[in-house]
Amino acid sequence: MNRQIKKYLYSGYLSLKKEWVFSFNFVMTLLTLAIQAVIYLLMLGRIFPTGSDLSAVELTAYYVIVNFVSITISPAMYVAYDHMVAINSGDIILDFVKPASCVIKHYVTTFFPALLKLLLNLLVVLVMQIYVLDQFDLRAIGLGVFSTLLAFSILYFWQGIVGCMAIYVHDVTRIRDVINSLGMVLGGKLLPSALLWGNLKNIVYWTPFPYIYDVPTSFFLGHMSYSSLTYQALWVLFLGSLYHVLFTFFVQRNIEYGG
């Protein structure tokens, strides 16, 4: 195996070892999701009684699974802050002198914990499908897993782009928080994107927001649209390319040459 690939994989392995320290948090997360499922079912059952167009059971499954997706891709939420701290403190210079690409290394070390969370949290999806939705669709789970990994990449590159702004803006946390809030409202975490009002429900799909939370959740629920995977992949390519350009030609070059 190529020596560089071994270095990236070893970095990912080290990040996984740190994750086991928080195994108690993982158990508490599952407990929290179980409590949320009961609360959602009772609350939505009152709002959307039997016979209404919207099913309280389906909405409960949606909110539980969207939280599962959010927890899975959560390691990418810290990328903007990590970039900001590394740039402002000057620690990022240490990454530049290493033989391995710091862009790839940082992505791998963030991806491995997300992958671990995804594999462990699939239990939530199985429970939702079998005991709540009364179905078991292996294809939906497989597509949901793939879509979640694409969602992680979209969120990672998006956060990375915000983090790169620290080369010009000392504190990017306000910018990050505004974009994260838009992602929650328009991306399906607060409300399914299909339930947004007016033309907003159509316009929002021209942005990366619903491809982070809403689309992976829809796949797990069995609402499959292969075109959504295509759009997710296109957003990964676009945001990934933009992030690489910003990091290489603005962050790295400005720091190395004192710009």
mmCIF file of C-alpha atoms in Angstrom:
data_model
loop_
_atom_site.group_PDB
_atom_site.id
_atom_site.type_symbol
_atom_site.label_atom_id
_atom_site.label_comp_id
_atom_site.label_asym_id
_atom_site.label_seq_id
_atom_site.Cartn_x
_atom_site.Cartn_y
_atom_site.Cartn_z
ATOM 1 C CA MET A 1 0.000 0.000 0.000
ATOM 2 C CA ASN A 2 1.216 3.504 -0.796
ATOM 3 C CA ARG A 3 3.021 5.082 2.179
ATOM 4 C CA GLN A 4 0.959 8.260 1.928
ATOM 5 C CA ILE A 5 -2.313 6.309 2.058
ATOM 6 C CA LYS A 6 -1.023 4.447 5.133
ATOM 7 C CA LYS A 7 -0.393 7.800 6.841
ATOM 8 C CA TYR A 8 -3.930 8.984 6.115
ATOM 9 C CA LEU A 9 -5.450 5.709 7.332
ATOM 10 C CA TYR A 10 -3.341 5.789 10.496
ATOM 11 C CA SER A 11 -4.521 9.340 11.188
ATOM 12 C CA GLY A 12 -8.080 8.108 10.799
ATOM 13 C CA TYR A 13 -7.358 5.204 13.159
ATOM 14 C CA LEU A 14 -6.030 7.583 15.815
ATOM 15 C CA SER A 15 -9.167 9.693 15.538
ATOM 16 C CA LEU A 16 -11.264 6.542 16.085
ATOM 17 C CA LYS A 17 -9.351 5.699 19.272
ATOM 18 C CA LYS A 18 -10.355 9.083 20.659
ATOM 19 C CA GLU A 19 -13.991 8.365 19.843
ATOM 20 C CA TRP A 20 -14.109 5.337 22.158
ATOM 21 C CA VAL A 21 -13.446 7.658 25.087
ATOM 22 C CA PHE A 22 -16.903 9.089 24.454
ATOM 23 C CA SER A 23 -18.715 5.725 24.306
ATOM 24 C CA PHE A 24 -20.866 6.781 27.286
ATOM 25 C CA ASN A 25 -22.018 9.803 25.275
ATOM 26 C CA PHE A 26 -23.016 7.424 22.470
ATOM 27 C CA VAL A 27 -25.235 5.387 24.821
ATOM 28 C CA MET A 28 -26.821 8.562 26.174
ATOM 29 C CA THR A 29 -27.444 9.734 22.595
ATOM 30 C CA LEU A 30 -29.403 6.554 21.840
ATOM 31 C CA LEU A 31 -31.399 7.053 25.034
ATOM 32 C CA THR A 32 -32.120 10.649 24.045
ATOM 33 C CA LEU A 33 -33.356 9.571 20.615
ATOM 34 C CA ALA A 34 -35.676 7.013 22.236
ATOM 35 C CA ILE A 35 -37.145 9.677 24.528
ATOM 36 C CA GLN A 36 -37.521 12.059 21.574
ATOM 37 C CA ALA A 37 -39.390 9.379 19.605
ATOM 38 C CA VAL A 38 -41.985 9.013 22.391
ATOM 39 C CA ILE A 39 -42.393 12.788 22.771
ATOM 40 C CA TYR A 40 -42.696 13.346 19.005
ATOM 41 C CA LEU A 41 -45.266 10.553 18.654
ATOM 42 C CA LEU A 42 -47.441 11.892 21.483
ATOM 43 C CA MET A 43 -47.150 15.532 20.405
ATOM 44 C CA LEU A 44 -47.620 14.970 16.651
ATOM 45 C CA GLY A 45 -50.449 12.524 17.322
ATOM 46 C CA ARG A 46 -52.391 15.449 18.854
ATOM 47 C CA ILE A 47 -51.499 17.865 16.040
ATOM 48 C CA PHE A 48 -52.105 15.406 13.177
ATOM 49 C CA PRO A 49 -54.852 12.988 14.254
ATOM 50 C CA THR A 50 -55.568 9.731 12.415
ATOM 51 C CA GLY A 51 -57.032 10.376 8.977
ATOM 52 C CA SER A 52 -55.192 13.650 8.323
ATOM 53 C CA ASP A 53 -52.970 14.139 5.273
ATOM 54 C CA LEU A 54 -49.855 14.054 7.413
ATOM 55 C CA SER A 55 -49.107 10.953 9.470
ATOM 56 C CA ALA A 56 -47.873 11.474 13.022
ATOM 57 C CA VAL A 57 -45.995 8.170 12.774
ATOM 58 C CA GLU A 58 -44.166 9.178 9.584
ATOM 59 C CA LEU A 59 -43.296 12.600 11.000
ATOM 60 C CA THR A 60 -42.013 10.976 14.188
ATOM 61 C CA ALA A 61 -39.806 8.654 12.133
ATOM 62 C CA TYR A 62 -38.604 11.656 10.107
ATOM 63 C CA TYR A 63 -37.582 13.707 13.146
ATOM 64 C CA VAL A 64 -35.842 10.786 14.859
ATOM 65 C CA ILE A 65 -33.907 9.816 11.731
ATOM 66 C CA VAL A 66 -32.982 13.411 10.873
ATOM 67 C CA ASN A 67 -31.496 13.667 14.369
ATOM 68 C CA PHE A 68 -29.629 10.433 13.688
ATOM 69 C CA VAL A 69 -28.234 11.940 10.466
ATOM 70 C CA SER A 70 -27.302 15.132 12.313
ATOM 71 C CA ILE A 71 -25.431 13.191 15.020
ATOM 72 C CA THR A 72 -23.651 11.080 12.404
ATOM 73 C CA ILE A 73 -22.257 14.014 10.431
ATOM 74 C CA SER A 74 -21.645 16.161 13.527
ATOM 75 C CA PRO A 75 -17.806 15.796 13.373
ATOM 76 C CA ALA A 76 -17.909 18.043 10.286
ATOM 77 C CA MET A 77 -19.588 20.802 12.319
ATOM 78 C CA TYR A 78 -16.287 21.638 14.040
ATOM 79 C CA VAL A 79 -14.224 22.111 10.865
ATOM 80 C CA ALA A 80 -14.772 25.876 10.582
ATOM 81 C CA TYR A 81 -13.797 26.438 14.218
ATOM 82 C CA ASP A 82 -10.767 24.129 13.974
ATOM 83 C CA HIS A 83 -9.553 25.969 10.865
ATOM 84 C CA MET A 84 -10.060 29.346 12.540
ATOM 85 C CA VAL A 85 -8.109 28.341 15.649
ATOM 86 C CA ALA A 86 -5.292 26.771 13.615
ATOM 87 C CA ILE A 87 -4.968 29.845 11.374
ATOM 88 C CA ASN A 88 -5.151 32.441 14.160
ATOM 89 C CA SER A 89 -2.731 30.570 16.430
ATOM 90 C CA GLY A 90 -0.286 29.738 13.644
ATOM 91 C CA ASP A 91 -0.465 25.999 14.404
ATOM 92 C CA ILE A 92 -1.531 25.372 10.829
ATOM 93 C CA ILE A 93 2.076 26.002 9.759
ATOM 94 C CA LEU A 94 2.996 22.639 11.300
ATOM 95 C CA ASP A 95 0.642 20.947 8.839
ATOM 96 C CA PHE A 96 2.289 22.660 5.885
ATOM 97 C CA VAL A 97 5.733 21.236 6.656
ATOM 98 C CA LYS A 98 4.481 17.652 6.856
ATOM 99 C CA PRO A 99 4.876 15.466 3.746
ATOM 100 C CA ALA A 100 1.208 14.416 3.745
ATOM 101 C CA SER A 101 -1.472 16.721 2.343
ATOM 102 C CA CYS A 102 -3.051 18.513 5.294
ATOM 103 C CA VAL A 103 -6.313 18.899 3.335
ATOM 104 C CA ILE A 104 -6.689 15.138 2.829
ATOM 105 C CA LYS A 105 -5.393 14.284 6.307
ATOM 106 C CA HIS A 106 -7.885 16.564 8.043
ATOM 107 C CA TYR A 107 -10.748 15.212 5.943
ATOM 108 C CA VAL A 108 -9.835 11.589 6.732
ATOM 109 C CA THR A 109 -9.441 12.203 10.470
ATOM 110 C CA THR A 110 -12.896 13.819 10.504
ATOM 111 C CA PHE A 111 -14.493 11.232 8.212
ATOM 112 C CA PHE A 112 -13.565 8.144 10.254
ATOM 113 C CA PRO A 113 -15.455 9.187 13.426
ATOM 114 C CA ALA A 114 -18.480 10.064 11.279
ATOM 115 C CA LEU A 115 -18.312 6.645 9.641
ATOM 116 C CA LEU A 116 -18.154 4.966 13.059
ATOM 117 C CA LYS A 117 -21.179 6.936 14.265
ATOM 118 C CA LEU A 118 -23.046 6.003 11.085
ATOM 119 C CA LEU A 119 -22.448 2.268 11.486
ATOM 120 C CA LEU A 120 -23.377 2.275 15.172
ATOM 121 C CA ASN A 121 -26.407 4.522 14.780
ATOM 122 C CA LEU A 122 -27.934 2.348 12.038
ATOM 123 C CA LEU A 123 -29.665 0.589 14.916
ATOM 124 C CA VAL A 124 -31.927 3.648 15.167
ATOM 125 C CA VAL A 125 -32.923 3.343 11.505
ATOM 126 C CA LEU A 126 -33.669 -0.365 11.855
ATOM 127 C CA VAL A 127 -35.883 0.276 14.883
ATOM 128 C CA MET A 128 -37.735 3.068 13.068
ATOM 129 C CA GLN A 129 -38.290 0.956 9.963
ATOM 130 C CA ILE A 130 -39.394 -2.249 11.709
ATOM 131 C CA TYR A 131 -41.307 -1.064 14.785
ATOM 132 C CA VAL A 132 -42.572 2.374 13.719
ATOM 133 C CA LEU A 133 -43.022 2.228 9.928
ATOM 134 C CA ASP A 134 -43.682 -1.546 9.896
ATOM 135 C CA GLN A 135 -41.287 -2.151 7.006
ATOM 136 C CA PHE A 136 -37.740 -3.282 6.301
ATOM 137 C CA ASP A 137 -36.123 -1.982 3.130
ATOM 138 C CA LEU A 138 -32.466 -2.922 2.767
ATOM 139 C CA ARG A 139 -32.076 -0.869 -0.408
ATOM 140 C CA ALA A 140 -33.398 2.222 1.357
ATOM 141 C CA ILE A 141 -30.847 1.699 4.137
ATOM 142 C CA GLY A 142 -28.002 1.263 1.644
ATOM 143 C CA LEU A 143 -28.937 4.407 -0.288
ATOM 144 C CA GLY A 144 -29.460 6.260 2.979
ATOM 145 C CA VAL A 145 -25.956 5.333 4.139
ATOM 146 C CA PHE A 146 -24.423 6.514 0.857
ATOM 147 C CA SER A 147 -26.464 9.713 0.923
ATOM 148 C CA THR A 148 -25.399 10.386 4.534
ATOM 149 C CA LEU A 149 -21.731 10.078 3.565
ATOM 150 C CA LEU A 150 -22.288 12.570 0.745
ATOM 151 C CA ALA A 151 -24.082 14.847 3.230
ATOM 152 C CA PHE A 152 -21.061 14.647 5.530
ATOM 153 C CA SER A 153 -18.783 15.750 2.667
ATOM 154 C CA ILE A 154 -21.077 18.673 1.775
ATOM 155 C CA LEU A 155 -21.125 19.846 5.385
ATOM 156 C CA TYR A 156 -17.371 19.334 5.779
ATOM 157 C CA PHE A 157 -16.437 21.378 2.688
ATOM 158 C CA TRP A 158 -19.006 24.033 3.519
ATOM 159 C CA GLN A 159 -17.552 24.396 7.031
ATOM 160 C CA GLY A 160 -14.038 24.338 5.582
ATOM 161 C CA ILE A 161 -14.868 27.224 3.244
ATOM 162 C CA VAL A 162 -16.120 29.262 6.209
ATOM 163 C CA GLY A 163 -12.981 28.326 8.160
ATOM 164 C CA CYS A 164 -10.755 29.563 5.337
ATOM 165 C CA MET A 165 -12.267 33.037 5.788
ATOM 166 C CA ALA A 166 -10.276 33.290 9.032
ATOM 167 C CA ILE A 167 -7.271 34.319 6.936
ATOM 168 C CA TYR A 168 -9.074 37.673 6.447
ATOM 169 C CA VAL A 169 -11.707 37.668 9.229
ATOM 170 C CA HIS A 170 -10.343 36.982 12.704
ATOM 171 C CA ASP A 171 -13.545 35.423 14.073
ATOM 172 C CA VAL A 172 -15.702 33.390 11.671
ATOM 173 C CA THR A 173 -18.034 31.940 14.333
ATOM 174 C CA ARG A 174 -20.775 34.495 13.575
ATOM 175 C CA ILE A 175 -20.681 33.663 9.861
ATOM 176 C CA ARG A 176 -20.721 29.954 10.711
ATOM 177 C CA ASP A 177 -23.676 30.340 13.082
ATOM 178 C CA VAL A 178 -25.766 32.249 10.526
ATOM 179 C CA ILE A 179 -25.145 29.626 7.834
ATOM 180 C CA ASN A 180 -25.810 26.791 10.296
ATOM 181 C CA SER A 181 -29.126 28.399 11.259
ATOM 182 C CA LEU A 182 -30.128 28.619 7.602
ATOM 183 C CA GLY A 183 -29.132 24.982 7.213
ATOM 184 C CA MET A 184 -31.377 23.952 10.098
ATOM 185 C CA VAL A 185 -34.423 25.860 8.824
ATOM 186 C CA LEU A 186 -34.036 25.258 5.081
ATOM 187 C CA GLY A 187 -32.188 21.947 5.239
ATOM 188 C CA GLY A 188 -34.929 19.873 6.820
ATOM 189 C CA LYS A 189 -33.702 19.592 10.396
ATOM 190 C CA LEU A 190 -36.325 21.905 11.874
ATOM 191 C CA LEU A 191 -39.051 21.139 9.305
ATOM 192 C CA PRO A 192 -39.122 18.710 6.344
ATOM 193 C CA SER A 193 -38.174 20.661 3.231
ATOM 194 C CA ALA A 194 -41.313 19.402 1.456
ATOM 195 C CA LEU A 195 -43.428 21.240 4.066
ATOM 196 C CA LEU A 196 -41.833 24.650 3.463
ATOM 197 C CA TRP A 197 -44.232 27.345 2.343
ATOM 198 C CA GLY A 198 -44.879 28.589 -1.199
ATOM 199 C CA ASN A 199 -42.159 28.472 -3.826
ATOM 200 C CA LEU A 200 -39.522 28.193 -1.107
ATOM 201 C CA LYS A 201 -39.896 24.402 -1.124
ATOM 202 C CA ASN A 202 -38.751 24.390 -4.776
ATOM 203 C CA ILE A 203 -36.103 27.116 -4.530
ATOM 204 C CA VAL A 204 -34.385 25.496 -1.539
ATOM 205 C CA TYR A 205 -33.388 22.455 -3.600
ATOM 206 C CA TRP A 206 -31.119 24.707 -5.682
ATOM 207 C CA THR A 207 -29.045 25.239 -2.532
ATOM 208 C CA PRO A 208 -26.908 22.664 -0.657
ATOM 209 C CA PHE A 209 -29.072 22.894 2.502
ATOM 210 C CA PRO A 210 -31.624 20.068 1.950
ATOM 211 C CA TYR A 211 -28.905 17.716 0.721
ATOM 212 C CA ILE A 212 -27.386 17.695 4.218
ATOM 213 C CA TYR A 213 -30.367 16.641 6.339
ATOM 214 C CA ASP A 214 -33.570 16.220 4.355
ATOM 215 C CA VAL A 215 -32.356 14.046 1.465
ATOM 216 C CA PRO A 216 -30.518 11.375 3.542
ATOM 217 C CA THR A 217 -33.514 11.154 5.870
ATOM 218 C CA SER A 218 -35.871 10.706 2.923
ATOM 219 C CA PHE A 219 -33.787 7.807 1.624
ATOM 220 C CA PHE A 220 -33.907 6.040 4.986
ATOM 221 C CA LEU A 221 -37.694 6.480 5.000
ATOM 222 C CA GLY A 222 -37.950 4.835 1.574
ATOM 223 C CA HIS A 223 -38.670 8.000 -0.435
ATOM 224 C CA MET A 224 -36.037 7.411 -3.105
ATOM 225 C CA SER A 225 -35.013 9.889 -5.765
ATOM 226 C CA TYR A 226 -31.836 8.946 -7.577
ATOM 227 C CA SER A 227 -31.587 12.458 -8.998
ATOM 228 C CA SER A 228 -31.050 13.668 -5.413
ATOM 229 C CA LEU A 229 -27.892 11.550 -5.215
ATOM 230 C CA THR A 230 -26.687 13.182 -8.425
ATOM 231 C CA TYR A 231 -27.272 16.657 -7.008
ATOM 232 C CA GLN A 232 -25.536 15.667 -3.778
ATOM 233 C CA ALA A 233 -22.490 14.444 -5.716
ATOM 234 C CA LEU A 234 -22.424 17.665 -7.753
ATOM 235 C CA TRP A 235 -22.490 19.766 -4.581
ATOM 236 C CA VAL A 236 -19.647 17.663 -3.142
ATOM 237 C CA LEU A 237 -17.555 18.276 -6.272
ATOM 238 C CA PHE A 238 -18.338 21.993 -6.385
ATOM 239 C CA LEU A 239 -17.818 22.749 -2.687
ATOM 240 C CA GLY A 240 -14.809 20.419 -2.482
ATOM 241 C CA SER A 241 -13.123 22.162 -5.420
ATOM 242 C CA LEU A 242 -13.894 25.606 -3.992
ATOM 243 C CA TYR A 243 -12.544 24.592 -0.587
ATOM 244 C CA HIS A 244 -9.338 23.199 -2.123
ATOM 245 C CA VAL A 245 -8.774 26.410 -4.114
ATOM 246 C CA LEU A 246 -9.397 28.650 -1.098
ATOM 247 C CA PHE A 247 -7.201 26.598 1.207
ATOM 248 C CA THR A 248 -4.325 26.180 -1.266
ATOM 249 C CA PHE A 249 -4.207 29.609 -2.925
ATOM 250 C CA PHE A 250 -5.438 31.839 -0.120
ATOM 251 C CA VAL A 251 -4.746 30.212 3.234
ATOM 252 C CA GLN A 252 -1.562 28.244 2.561
ATOM 253 C CA ARG A 253 -0.003 30.691 0.123
ATOM 254 C CA ASN A 254 -0.747 33.750 2.283
ATOM 255 C CA ILE A 255 0.723 32.116 5.386
ATOM 256 C CA GLU A 256 3.790 30.670 3.654
ATOM 257 C CA TYR A 257 4.620 33.882 1.803
ATOM 258 C CA GLY A 258 3.444 36.288 4.472
ATOM 259 C CA GLY A 259 0.603 37.736 2.399
#
